[in-house]
CSV table of C-alpha atoms and ligand atoms in Angstrom, one decimal:
chain,number,residue,atom,x,y,z
A,1,MET,CA,4.0,45.1,-33.2
A,2,LYS,CA,4.1,42.2,-35.6
A,3,THR,CA,1.7,41.5,-38.5
A,4,LEU,CA,-0.3,38.3,-38.4
A,5,LYS,CA,1.5,35.6,-40.5
A,6,THR,CA,-1.5,33.4,-40.4
A,7,CYS,CA,-3.5,35.8,-42.4
A,8,LEU,CA,-0.8,36.2,-45.1
A,9,SER,CA,-0.2,32.5,-45.3
A,10,GLY,CA,-3.9,31.9,-45.8
A,11,ILE,CA,-4.5,29.6,-42.8
A,12,ALA,CA,-8.2,29.9,-42.3
A,13,LEU,CA,-8.8,31.7,-39.2
A,14,SER,CA,-11.5,34.4,-39.4
A,15,VAL,CA,-10.5,36.2,-36.3
A,16,ALA,CA,-6.9,36.3,-37.4
A,17,CYS,CA,-7.7,37.6,-40.8
A,18,ALA,CA,-9.9,40.3,-39.4
A,19,THR,CA,-7.1,41.5,-37.2
A,20,ALA,CA,-4.5,44.0,-38.3
A,21,SER,CA,-1.8,43.2,-35.8
A,22,ALA,CA,-0.8,40.6,-33.2
A,23,GLY,CA,-0.6,41.4,-29.6
A,24,GLU,CA,-0.2,40.0,-26.1
A,25,VAL,CA,-3.0,39.0,-23.9
A,26,GLU,CA,-2.2,38.2,-20.2
A,27,VAL,CA,-5.0,36.2,-18.7
A,28,LEU,CA,-5.4,35.7,-15.0
A,29,HIS,CA,-7.4,32.7,-14.0
A,30,TYR,CA,-7.6,29.9,-11.5
A,31,TRP,CA,-8.3,27.0,-13.8
A,32,THR,CA,-5.5,24.7,-12.7
A,33,SER,CA,-7.1,21.2,-12.2
A,34,GLY,CA,-7.0,18.6,-14.9
A,35,GLY,CA,-10.4,19.4,-16.5
A,36,GLU,CA,-10.0,23.2,-16.0
A,37,ALA,CA,-6.5,23.3,-17.6
A,38,ALA,CA,-7.9,21.3,-20.6
A,39,ALA,CA,-10.6,23.9,-20.9
A,40,VAL,CA,-8.4,27.0,-20.7
A,41,ASN,CA,-5.9,25.5,-23.1
A,42,VAL,CA,-8.6,25.6,-25.8
A,43,LEU,CA,-8.7,29.4,-25.6
A,44,LYS,CA,-4.9,29.7,-25.3
A,45,GLN,CA,-4.5,27.5,-28.5
A,46,GLU,CA,-7.1,29.5,-30.4
A,47,MET,CA,-5.4,32.8,-29.5
A,48,GLU,CA,-2.0,31.5,-30.5
A,49,ASP,CA,-3.4,30.1,-33.7
A,50,ALA,CA,-4.6,33.6,-34.4
A,51,GLY,CA,-1.0,34.8,-34.0
A,52,HIS,CA,-1.4,36.5,-30.6
A,53,THR,CA,0.8,35.8,-27.6
A,54,TRP,CA,-0.9,34.3,-24.6
A,55,THR,CA,0.7,35.0,-21.3
A,56,ASP,CA,-0.7,32.6,-18.8
A,57,PHE,CA,-1.2,34.0,-15.3
A,58,ALA,CA,-2.6,31.0,-13.4
A,59,VAL,CA,-3.1,31.3,-9.7
A,60,ALA,CA,-4.0,27.9,-8.1
A,61,GLY,CA,-6.8,27.7,-5.5
A,62,GLY,CA,-10.4,26.5,-6.1
A,63,GLY,CA,-13.1,29.2,-5.9
A,64,GLY,CA,-10.5,31.8,-6.8
A,65,GLU,CA,-9.8,33.5,-3.5
A,66,SER,CA,-6.0,33.5,-4.0
A,67,ALA,CA,-6.4,34.7,-7.6
A,68,MET,CA,-8.5,37.7,-6.5
A,69,THR,CA,-5.8,38.6,-3.9
A,70,VAL,CA,-3.1,38.5,-6.6
A,71,LEU,CA,-5.3,40.5,-9.0
A,72,LYS,CA,-5.9,43.2,-6.5
A,73,SER,CA,-2.1,43.7,-5.8
A,74,ARG,CA,-1.4,43.8,-9.6
A,75,ALA,CA,-4.2,46.3,-10.2
A,76,ILE,CA,-3.2,48.5,-7.3
A,77,SER,CA,0.4,48.7,-8.6
A,78,GLY,CA,-1.1,49.9,-11.9
A,79,ASN,CA,-0.2,46.8,-13.9
A,80,PRO,CA,-3.5,44.7,-14.3
A,81,PRO,CA,-3.6,41.9,-16.8
A,82,SER,CA,-5.6,42.2,-20.0
A,83,ALA,CA,-8.2,39.8,-18.8
A,84,ALA,CA,-9.1,38.1,-15.6
A,85,GLN,CA,-11.5,35.4,-14.5
A,86,ILE,CA,-13.9,37.6,-12.5
A,87,LYS,CA,-17.5,36.7,-11.8
A,88,GLY,CA,-20.8,38.0,-10.8
A,89,LEU,CA,-21.0,41.0,-8.6
A,90,ASP,CA,-17.2,41.3,-8.5
A,91,ILE,CA,-17.5,42.6,-12.1
A,92,GLN,CA,-19.6,45.5,-10.7
A,93,GLU,CA,-17.0,46.2,-8.0
A,94,TRP,CA,-14.1,46.3,-10.6
A,95,GLY,CA,-16.3,48.4,-12.9
A,96,GLU,CA,-17.0,50.9,-10.1
A,97,LEU,CA,-13.2,51.2,-9.4
A,98,GLY,CA,-12.8,52.2,-13.0
A,99,PHE,CA,-10.5,49.4,-14.1
A,100,LEU,CA,-12.6,47.8,-16.8
A,101,THR,CA,-12.9,48.7,-20.5
A,102,SER,CA,-16.0,48.6,-22.7
A,103,LEU,CA,-16.5,45.7,-25.1
A,104,ASP,CA,-19.6,47.3,-26.7
A,105,ASP,CA,-18.1,47.4,-30.2
A,106,VAL,CA,-17.4,43.7,-30.2
A,107,ALA,CA,-20.7,42.9,-28.5
A,108,THR,CA,-22.7,45.0,-31.0
A,109,ALA,CA,-21.0,43.5,-34.0
A,110,GLY,CA,-21.4,40.0,-32.5
A,111,ASN,CA,-25.0,40.5,-31.5
A,112,TRP,CA,-24.4,39.5,-27.9
A,113,ASP,CA,-27.7,40.9,-26.7
A,114,SER,CA,-29.6,38.4,-28.7
A,115,LEU,CA,-27.2,35.5,-28.2
A,116,LEU,CA,-27.1,35.6,-24.4
A,117,PRO,CA,-29.9,34.9,-21.9
A,118,GLU,CA,-30.6,38.1,-20.0
A,119,VAL,CA,-29.6,36.5,-16.7
A,120,VAL,CA,-26.2,36.1,-18.3
A,121,SER,CA,-25.8,39.4,-20.2
A,122,ASP,CA,-26.9,41.4,-17.1
A,123,VAL,CA,-23.9,40.1,-15.2
A,124,MET,CA,-21.5,41.0,-18.0
A,125,LYS,CA,-22.5,44.6,-18.1
A,126,TYR,CA,-21.4,47.5,-15.9
A,127,ASP,CA,-23.4,50.6,-16.1
A,128,GLY,CA,-25.1,49.2,-19.3
A,129,HIS,CA,-21.9,48.5,-21.1
A,130,TYR,CA,-20.3,45.0,-21.7
A,131,VAL,CA,-17.1,44.8,-19.8
A,132,ALA,CA,-16.8,41.0,-19.6
A,133,VAL,CA,-17.5,38.0,-21.8
A,134,PRO,CA,-19.1,34.7,-20.5
A,135,VAL,CA,-17.5,31.4,-21.2
A,136,ASN,CA,-20.1,29.1,-19.7
A,137,VAL,CA,-22.9,28.5,-17.2
A,138,HIS,CA,-22.1,26.1,-14.4
A,139,ARG,CA,-24.9,24.5,-12.3
A,140,VAL,CA,-23.7,24.3,-8.7
A,141,ASN,CA,-26.4,22.2,-7.1
A,142,TRP,CA,-25.2,18.7,-8.2
A,143,LEU,CA,-24.5,15.5,-6.5
A,144,TRP,CA,-21.8,13.3,-8.1
A,145,ALA,CA,-22.0,9.6,-7.2
A,146,ASN,CA,-20.0,6.4,-7.8
A,147,PRO,CA,-22.6,3.8,-8.6
A,148,GLU,CA,-20.3,0.9,-7.7
A,149,ALA,CA,-19.9,2.2,-4.2
A,150,PHE,CA,-23.6,2.3,-3.7
A,151,LYS,CA,-24.0,-1.2,-5.1
A,152,LYS,CA,-21.3,-2.5,-2.8
A,153,ALA,CA,-23.1,-0.9,0.2
A,154,GLY,CA,-26.6,-2.0,-1.0
A,155,VAL,CA,-28.1,1.4,-0.8
A,156,GLU,CA,-29.7,3.9,-3.3
A,157,ILE,CA,-28.4,7.3,-4.3
A,158,PRO,CA,-30.2,9.7,-2.0
A,159,THR,CA,-32.7,12.2,-3.3
A,160,THR,CA,-33.4,13.9,0.0
A,161,TRP,CA,-31.0,15.1,2.8
A,162,GLU,CA,-32.6,12.7,5.3
A,163,GLN,CA,-31.8,9.8,2.9
A,164,MET,CA,-28.2,11.2,2.6
A,165,ILE,CA,-27.8,11.0,6.3
A,166,GLU,CA,-29.4,7.5,6.4
A,167,VAL,CA,-27.1,5.9,3.8
A,168,GLY,CA,-24.0,7.1,5.7
A,169,PRO,CA,-23.6,4.2,8.2
A,170,LYS,CA,-24.1,1.6,5.4
A,171,LEU,CA,-21.6,3.1,3.2
A,172,LYS,CA,-19.1,3.3,6.1
A,173,ALA,CA,-19.8,-0.4,6.9
A,174,ALA,CA,-18.8,-1.3,3.4
A,175,GLY,CA,-15.5,0.6,3.9
A,176,ILE,CA,-16.5,3.7,1.8
A,177,ILE,CA,-16.3,7.3,2.8
A,178,PRO,CA,-19.9,8.5,2.2
A,179,LEU,CA,-19.1,12.2,1.2
A,180,ALA,CA,-15.9,13.5,-0.3
A,181,HIS,CA,-15.4,17.0,0.9
A,182,GLY,CA,-12.6,19.5,1.2
A,183,GLY,CA,-12.5,21.6,4.3
A,184,GLN,CA,-12.2,25.0,2.7
A,185,ALA,CA,-14.7,27.9,3.3
A,186,TRP,CA,-16.0,28.0,-0.3
A,187,GLN,CA,-16.5,24.2,-0.4
A,188,ASP,CA,-18.4,24.4,3.0
A,189,ALA,CA,-20.5,27.2,1.6
A,190,THR,CA,-21.2,25.2,-1.6
A,191,THR,CA,-22.7,22.4,0.5
A,192,PHE,CA,-24.5,24.8,2.8
A,193,GLU,CA,-26.3,26.7,-0.1
A,194,ALA,CA,-27.4,23.4,-1.7
A,195,ILE,CA,-29.1,22.4,1.6
A,196,ALA,CA,-30.7,25.9,1.8
A,197,LEU,CA,-31.9,25.6,-1.8
A,198,ALA,CA,-33.9,22.4,-0.9
A,199,GLU,CA,-36.0,24.7,1.3
A,200,GLY,CA,-37.2,26.5,-1.8
A,201,ALA,CA,-36.0,29.2,-4.2
A,202,ASP,CA,-38.0,31.8,-2.3
A,203,PHE,CA,-36.3,31.0,1.0
A,204,TYR,CA,-32.9,30.9,-0.8
A,205,ARG,CA,-33.4,34.3,-2.4
A,206,LYS,CA,-34.7,35.9,0.8
A,207,ALA,CA,-31.6,34.8,2.6
A,208,PHE,CA,-28.8,35.2,0.1
A,209,VAL,CA,-30.0,37.8,-2.4
A,210,GLU,CA,-32.3,40.0,-0.2
A,211,HIS,CA,-30.5,39.3,3.1
A,212,ASP,CA,-33.8,39.4,5.0
A,213,ASP,CA,-33.0,39.4,8.7
A,214,ALA,CA,-35.9,37.3,9.8
A,215,THR,CA,-35.1,34.6,7.2
A,216,LEU,CA,-31.4,34.6,8.1
A,217,LYS,CA,-32.1,33.8,11.7
A,218,GLY,CA,-35.4,32.0,11.4
A,219,GLU,CA,-36.5,28.5,12.0
A,220,THR,CA,-35.9,27.3,8.5
A,221,MET,CA,-32.3,28.5,8.6
A,222,VAL,CA,-31.9,26.7,11.9
A,223,LYS,CA,-33.1,23.5,10.2
A,224,VAL,CA,-30.7,24.1,7.2
A,225,LEU,CA,-27.8,24.6,9.6
A,226,THR,CA,-28.7,21.4,11.6
A,227,THR,CA,-28.8,19.3,8.4
A,228,PHE,CA,-25.5,20.9,7.2
A,229,LYS,CA,-23.7,20.0,10.5
A,230,LYS,CA,-24.8,16.4,10.0
A,231,MET,CA,-22.7,16.3,6.9
A,232,ARG,CA,-19.7,16.2,9.2
A,233,ASP,CA,-20.6,12.5,10.1
A,234,LEU,CA,-20.4,11.6,6.4
A,235,ILE,CA,-16.9,13.0,5.7
A,236,ASP,CA,-13.5,11.6,6.7
A,237,ALA,CA,-11.0,13.0,9.3
A,238,ASP,CA,-8.5,14.2,6.7
A,239,SER,CA,-10.8,16.6,4.8
A,240,SER,CA,-9.3,19.8,6.3
A,241,GLY,CA,-7.8,22.0,3.5
A,242,ARG,CA,-8.4,19.3,0.8
A,243,ASP,CA,-8.8,20.7,-2.7
A,244,TRP,CA,-12.1,20.1,-4.4
A,245,ASN,CA,-10.6,18.1,-7.3
A,246,VAL,CA,-8.8,15.8,-4.8
A,247,ALA,CA,-12.3,15.1,-3.3
A,248,THR,CA,-13.6,14.4,-6.8
A,249,SER,CA,-10.8,11.9,-7.4
A,250,MET,CA,-12.0,10.1,-4.3
A,251,VAL,CA,-15.4,9.6,-6.0
A,252,ILE,CA,-13.7,8.6,-9.3
A,253,ASN,CA,-11.6,5.9,-7.6
A,254,GLY,CA,-14.4,4.6,-5.4
A,255,GLN,CA,-12.8,5.6,-2.1
A,256,ALA,CA,-15.8,7.8,-1.5
A,257,ALA,CA,-19.4,7.5,-2.7
A,258,MET,CA,-20.5,11.1,-3.4
A,259,GLN,CA,-19.5,14.7,-3.7
A,260,ILE,CA,-21.7,17.9,-3.6
A,261,MET,CA,-20.0,20.2,-6.1
A,262,GLY,CA,-20.7,22.3,-9.2
A,263,ASP,CA,-20.3,20.7,-12.6
A,264,TRP,CA,-16.6,21.7,-12.9
A,265,ALA,CA,-16.4,18.3,-11.1
A,266,LYS,CA,-17.6,16.7,-14.3
A,267,GLY,CA,-14.5,18.2,-16.0
A,268,GLU,CA,-12.4,15.9,-13.7
A,269,PHE,CA,-14.5,12.8,-14.5
A,270,THR,CA,-14.1,13.7,-18.2
A,271,ALA,CA,-10.3,14.2,-17.9
A,272,ALA,CA,-10.1,10.8,-16.2
A,273,GLY,CA,-11.9,9.2,-19.2
A,274,LYS,CA,-15.1,8.4,-17.3
A,275,THR,CA,-18.6,8.2,-18.8
A,276,PRO,CA,-21.7,9.5,-17.2
A,277,GLY,CA,-24.4,7.0,-16.5
A,278,THR,CA,-22.0,4.1,-16.2
A,279,ASP,CA,-18.7,5.1,-14.4
A,280,TYR,CA,-20.4,7.9,-12.5
A,281,VAL,CA,-23.9,9.4,-11.9
A,282,CYS,CA,-24.9,13.1,-11.8
A,283,VAL,CA,-28.1,14.0,-10.1
A,284,ALA,CA,-29.5,17.2,-8.7
A,285,ALA,CA,-28.4,17.8,-5.1
A,286,PRO,CA,-31.0,16.3,-2.7
A,287,GLY,CA,-34.3,18.1,-2.9
A,288,THR,CA,-33.3,20.4,-5.7
A,289,ALA,CA,-34.5,18.8,-8.9
A,290,ASP,CA,-35.8,21.4,-11.3
A,291,MET,CA,-33.8,24.1,-9.5
A,292,PHE,CA,-30.7,25.6,-10.7
A,293,THR,CA,-28.0,27.6,-8.8
A,294,PHE,CA,-26.1,29.4,-11.5
A,295,ASN,CA,-22.4,30.3,-11.6
A,296,ILE,CA,-21.3,32.0,-14.8
A,297,ASP,CA,-17.5,32.1,-15.5
A,298,SER,CA,-16.4,35.2,-17.4
A,299,LEU,CA,-13.3,37.1,-18.4
A,300,ALA,CA,-13.5,40.8,-17.5
A,301,MET,CA,-11.3,43.1,-19.6
A,302,PHE,CA,-9.0,45.6,-18.0
A,303,THR,CA,-8.1,48.9,-19.7
A,304,GLN,CA,-4.9,48.6,-21.7
A,305,SER,CA,-2.9,51.4,-23.3
A,306,ASP,CA,-0.9,49.5,-26.0
A,307,ASP,CA,-2.9,49.3,-29.3
A,308,SER,CA,-1.8,45.8,-30.1
A,309,ARG,CA,-2.9,44.6,-26.6
A,310,VAL,CA,-6.3,46.3,-27.0
A,311,GLN,CA,-6.7,44.5,-30.3
A,312,ALA,CA,-5.7,41.2,-28.9
A,313,GLN,CA,-8.1,41.7,-26.0
A,314,LYS,CA,-11.0,42.4,-28.5
A,315,ASP,CA,-10.1,39.3,-30.4
A,316,LEU,CA,-10.2,37.3,-27.2
A,317,ALA,CA,-13.6,38.6,-26.4
A,318,LYS,CA,-14.8,37.7,-29.9
A,319,MET,CA,-13.3,34.3,-29.8
A,320,VAL,CA,-15.0,33.5,-26.4
A,321,MET,CA,-18.4,34.0,-28.0
A,322,ASP,CA,-17.5,31.8,-31.0
A,323,PRO,CA,-19.8,28.7,-31.1
A,324,LYS,CA,-16.9,26.3,-31.7
A,325,PHE,CA,-15.0,27.7,-28.7
A,326,GLN,CA,-18.1,27.6,-26.5
A,327,GLU,CA,-18.6,23.9,-27.4
A,328,THR,CA,-15.1,22.7,-26.9
A,329,PHE,CA,-14.4,24.7,-23.8
A,330,ASN,CA,-17.6,23.5,-22.1
A,331,LEU,CA,-17.1,19.9,-23.1
A,332,ASN,CA,-13.8,20.0,-21.1
A,333,LYS,CA,-15.0,22.3,-18.3
A,334,GLY,CA,-18.2,20.3,-17.4
A,335,SER,CA,-20.5,23.4,-17.9
A,336,ILE,CA,-22.9,24.4,-20.6
A,337,PRO,CA,-22.4,27.1,-23.2
A,338,ALA,CA,-23.5,30.6,-22.2
A,339,ARG,CA,-24.4,31.3,-25.8
A,340,GLN,CA,-27.9,30.3,-26.8
A,341,GLY,CA,-29.0,28.2,-29.7
A,342,MET,CA,-26.0,25.8,-29.6
A,343,ASP,CA,-26.2,22.2,-31.0
A,344,ARG,CA,-26.8,19.9,-28.0
A,345,THR,CA,-25.5,16.7,-29.8
A,346,PRO,CA,-21.9,16.8,-28.7
A,347,PHE,CA,-22.8,17.1,-25.1
A,348,ASP,CA,-23.3,14.3,-22.6
A,349,SER,CA,-26.4,13.4,-20.5
A,350,CYS,CA,-25.3,15.5,-17.5
A,351,ALA,CA,-25.0,18.6,-19.7
A,352,HIS,CA,-28.4,17.8,-21.2
A,353,ASP,CA,-29.8,17.6,-17.7
A,354,SER,CA,-28.2,21.0,-16.9
A,355,MET,CA,-29.6,22.6,-20.1
A,356,ASP,CA,-33.1,21.3,-19.4
A,357,ALA,CA,-32.9,22.4,-15.7
A,358,PHE,CA,-31.8,25.8,-16.8
A,359,THR,CA,-34.9,26.2,-19.0
A,360,VAL,CA,-37.3,24.7,-16.5
A,361,SER,CA,-36.0,26.6,-13.6
A,362,ALA,CA,-36.2,29.9,-15.5
A,363,GLU,CA,-39.8,29.1,-16.2
A,364,LYS,CA,-40.6,28.1,-12.6
A,365,GLY,CA,-38.8,30.9,-10.9
A,366,THR,CA,-36.3,28.5,-9.4
A,367,LEU,CA,-33.2,29.7,-11.2
A,368,VAL,CA,-31.1,31.4,-8.5
A,369,PRO,CA,-27.6,32.9,-8.4
A,370,SER,CA,-25.0,31.0,-6.4
A,371,MET,CA,-24.0,32.7,-3.1
A,372,ALA,CA,-21.0,30.5,-2.7
A,373,HIS,CA,-19.7,31.4,-6.2
A,374,GLY,CA,-20.1,35.2,-6.1
A,375,MET,CA,-23.3,35.5,-8.1
A,376,ALA,CA,-25.8,36.5,-5.4
A,377,THR,CA,-24.2,39.1,-3.2
A,378,SER,CA,-21.1,41.4,-2.8
A,379,SER,CA,-17.8,39.8,-1.9
A,380,ARG,CA,-18.1,41.5,1.6
A,381,VAL,CA,-21.4,39.8,2.4
A,382,GLN,CA,-20.2,36.6,0.9
A,383,GLY,CA,-17.1,36.7,3.0
A,384,ALA,CA,-19.2,37.3,6.2
A,385,ILE,CA,-21.4,34.3,5.3
A,386,TYR,CA,-18.3,32.1,4.6
A,387,ASP,CA,-16.9,32.9,8.0
A,388,VAL,CA,-20.0,32.0,10.0
A,389,VAL,CA,-20.7,28.9,8.0
A,390,THR,CA,-17.2,27.5,8.2
A,391,ASN,CA,-16.8,28.4,11.9
A,392,TYR,CA,-20.0,26.7,12.7
A,393,PHE,CA,-19.2,23.6,10.6
A,394,ASN,CA,-15.9,23.2,12.5
A,395,ALA,CA,-17.0,24.2,15.9
A,396,SER,CA,-17.8,21.5,18.5
A,397,ASP,CA,-19.9,23.7,20.7
A,398,MET,CA,-21.9,26.1,18.5
A,399,SER,CA,-25.7,25.4,18.3
A,400,ALA,CA,-27.6,25.8,15.0
A,401,GLU,CA,-29.6,28.6,16.7
A,402,ASP,CA,-26.4,30.4,17.7
A,403,ALA,CA,-25.1,30.0,14.2
A,404,ALA,CA,-28.3,31.4,12.6
A,405,ASP,CA,-28.2,34.4,14.9
A,406,LYS,CA,-24.5,35.0,14.1
A,407,LEU,CA,-25.3,34.7,10.4
A,408,ALA,CA,-28.0,37.3,10.6
A,409,ARG,CA,-25.8,39.7,12.6
A,410,ALA,CA,-22.7,39.2,10.4
A,411,VAL,CA,-24.7,40.0,7.2
A,412,LYS,CA,-26.4,43.0,8.8
A,413,ALA,CA,-23.0,44.4,9.9
A,414,THR,CA,-21.6,44.0,6.4
A,415,LEU,CA,-24.5,45.6,4.4
B,1,LIG,C1,-15.5,28.6,-10.8
B,1,LIG,C2,-15.1,27.4,-11.6
B,1,LIG,C3,-14.0,26.7,-11.0
B,1,LIG,C4,-14.3,26.3,-9.5
B,1,LIG,C5,-13.2,25.6,-8.9
B,1,LIG,C6,-15.8,28.2,-9.3
B,1,LIG,O1,-16.1,29.3,-8.5
B,1,LIG,O2,-16.6,29.3,-11.2
B,1,LIG,O3,-14.8,27.9,-12.9
B,1,LIG,O4,-13.8,25.5,-11.8
B,1,LIG,O5,-14.7,27.5,-8.8
B,1,LIG,O6,-12.1,26.4,-8.8
């Protein structure tokens, strides 16, 4: 156990000076793209400046499926990291298994209950105790567009799914791929849930939160699935297995006109030095203005036995809630701070739109948890939905009616 030099040498770091000893934090995450790495480096740097040792445990793979597999094997072998990027209902599952430690002392001292919107703090608690700390709020229902591509094709950026389908041939005729997409289950689900959201927040909730059987196999779901399948005509032949950030780079360089993706995509535009409003445009996914599918990234804390590690873990939690961290991290990540009452000035127009949409949607009852990103339902139900959605998207001979029926049956079997 080493004593913090930063405190003795007087380098002004409040967290460091409040800490008696330096320790190691091992942090498992899947933030490996350009924008994501820039964001996580902010935290790493702050921890190192405070004298702690950051052991980076990055597992590549958008959406985090691979990271969760690795985490499970580490936990089962009795050697979990100090902190892991776990979200939404997965936090409850890890809490139930008894792996997570309480952060209540840090949360009470830092007044987290009054600093976080309830929709966020609820997710961070297991059995009434804080076990995770939120780094941000991502809005998932976005459309990212390259305005030059639209100009070249002489068409407008779509605001409805019908328009989206209509502009396809004109963009293609101008030599542009209409929709940049990566053929991975979570990316398919991200597009699918955006189309579902356009049918209304009530429909969305009934399907993905309440798992209402009639909604899952009903007419509206058939309509959603039919529109979803039409997206295939807008994407190129090489999309299979493509990473989301590679798809974003196709929009950045004008090879493709649009991408449906959460605002971690903005982190890629930012890392490429692009400016919203001129180099690229962010608009709500068609038909979902004033609606907000939320996806909150958080670090859940695993029980540690070594005192210095416990202290480092607490410092990490404290640091994440620090306003300066919330600002810098989110400027890089493309998301908005989880902490309320932050200065909006440093943020760009897309972040301002997101902040406004968060408030308006909360008032209107159109703030909904993202199914594709683990906020709406258990990982088991999510997995069942992923399978049906992806199989249908890739099948040449499955009707939308069949897919809706399969969806309802798969969800029922998993509940
Ligand atoms: C996470 C983001 C991440 C994205 C791509 C989402 O599920 O919440 O933090 O950037 O996946 O990996």
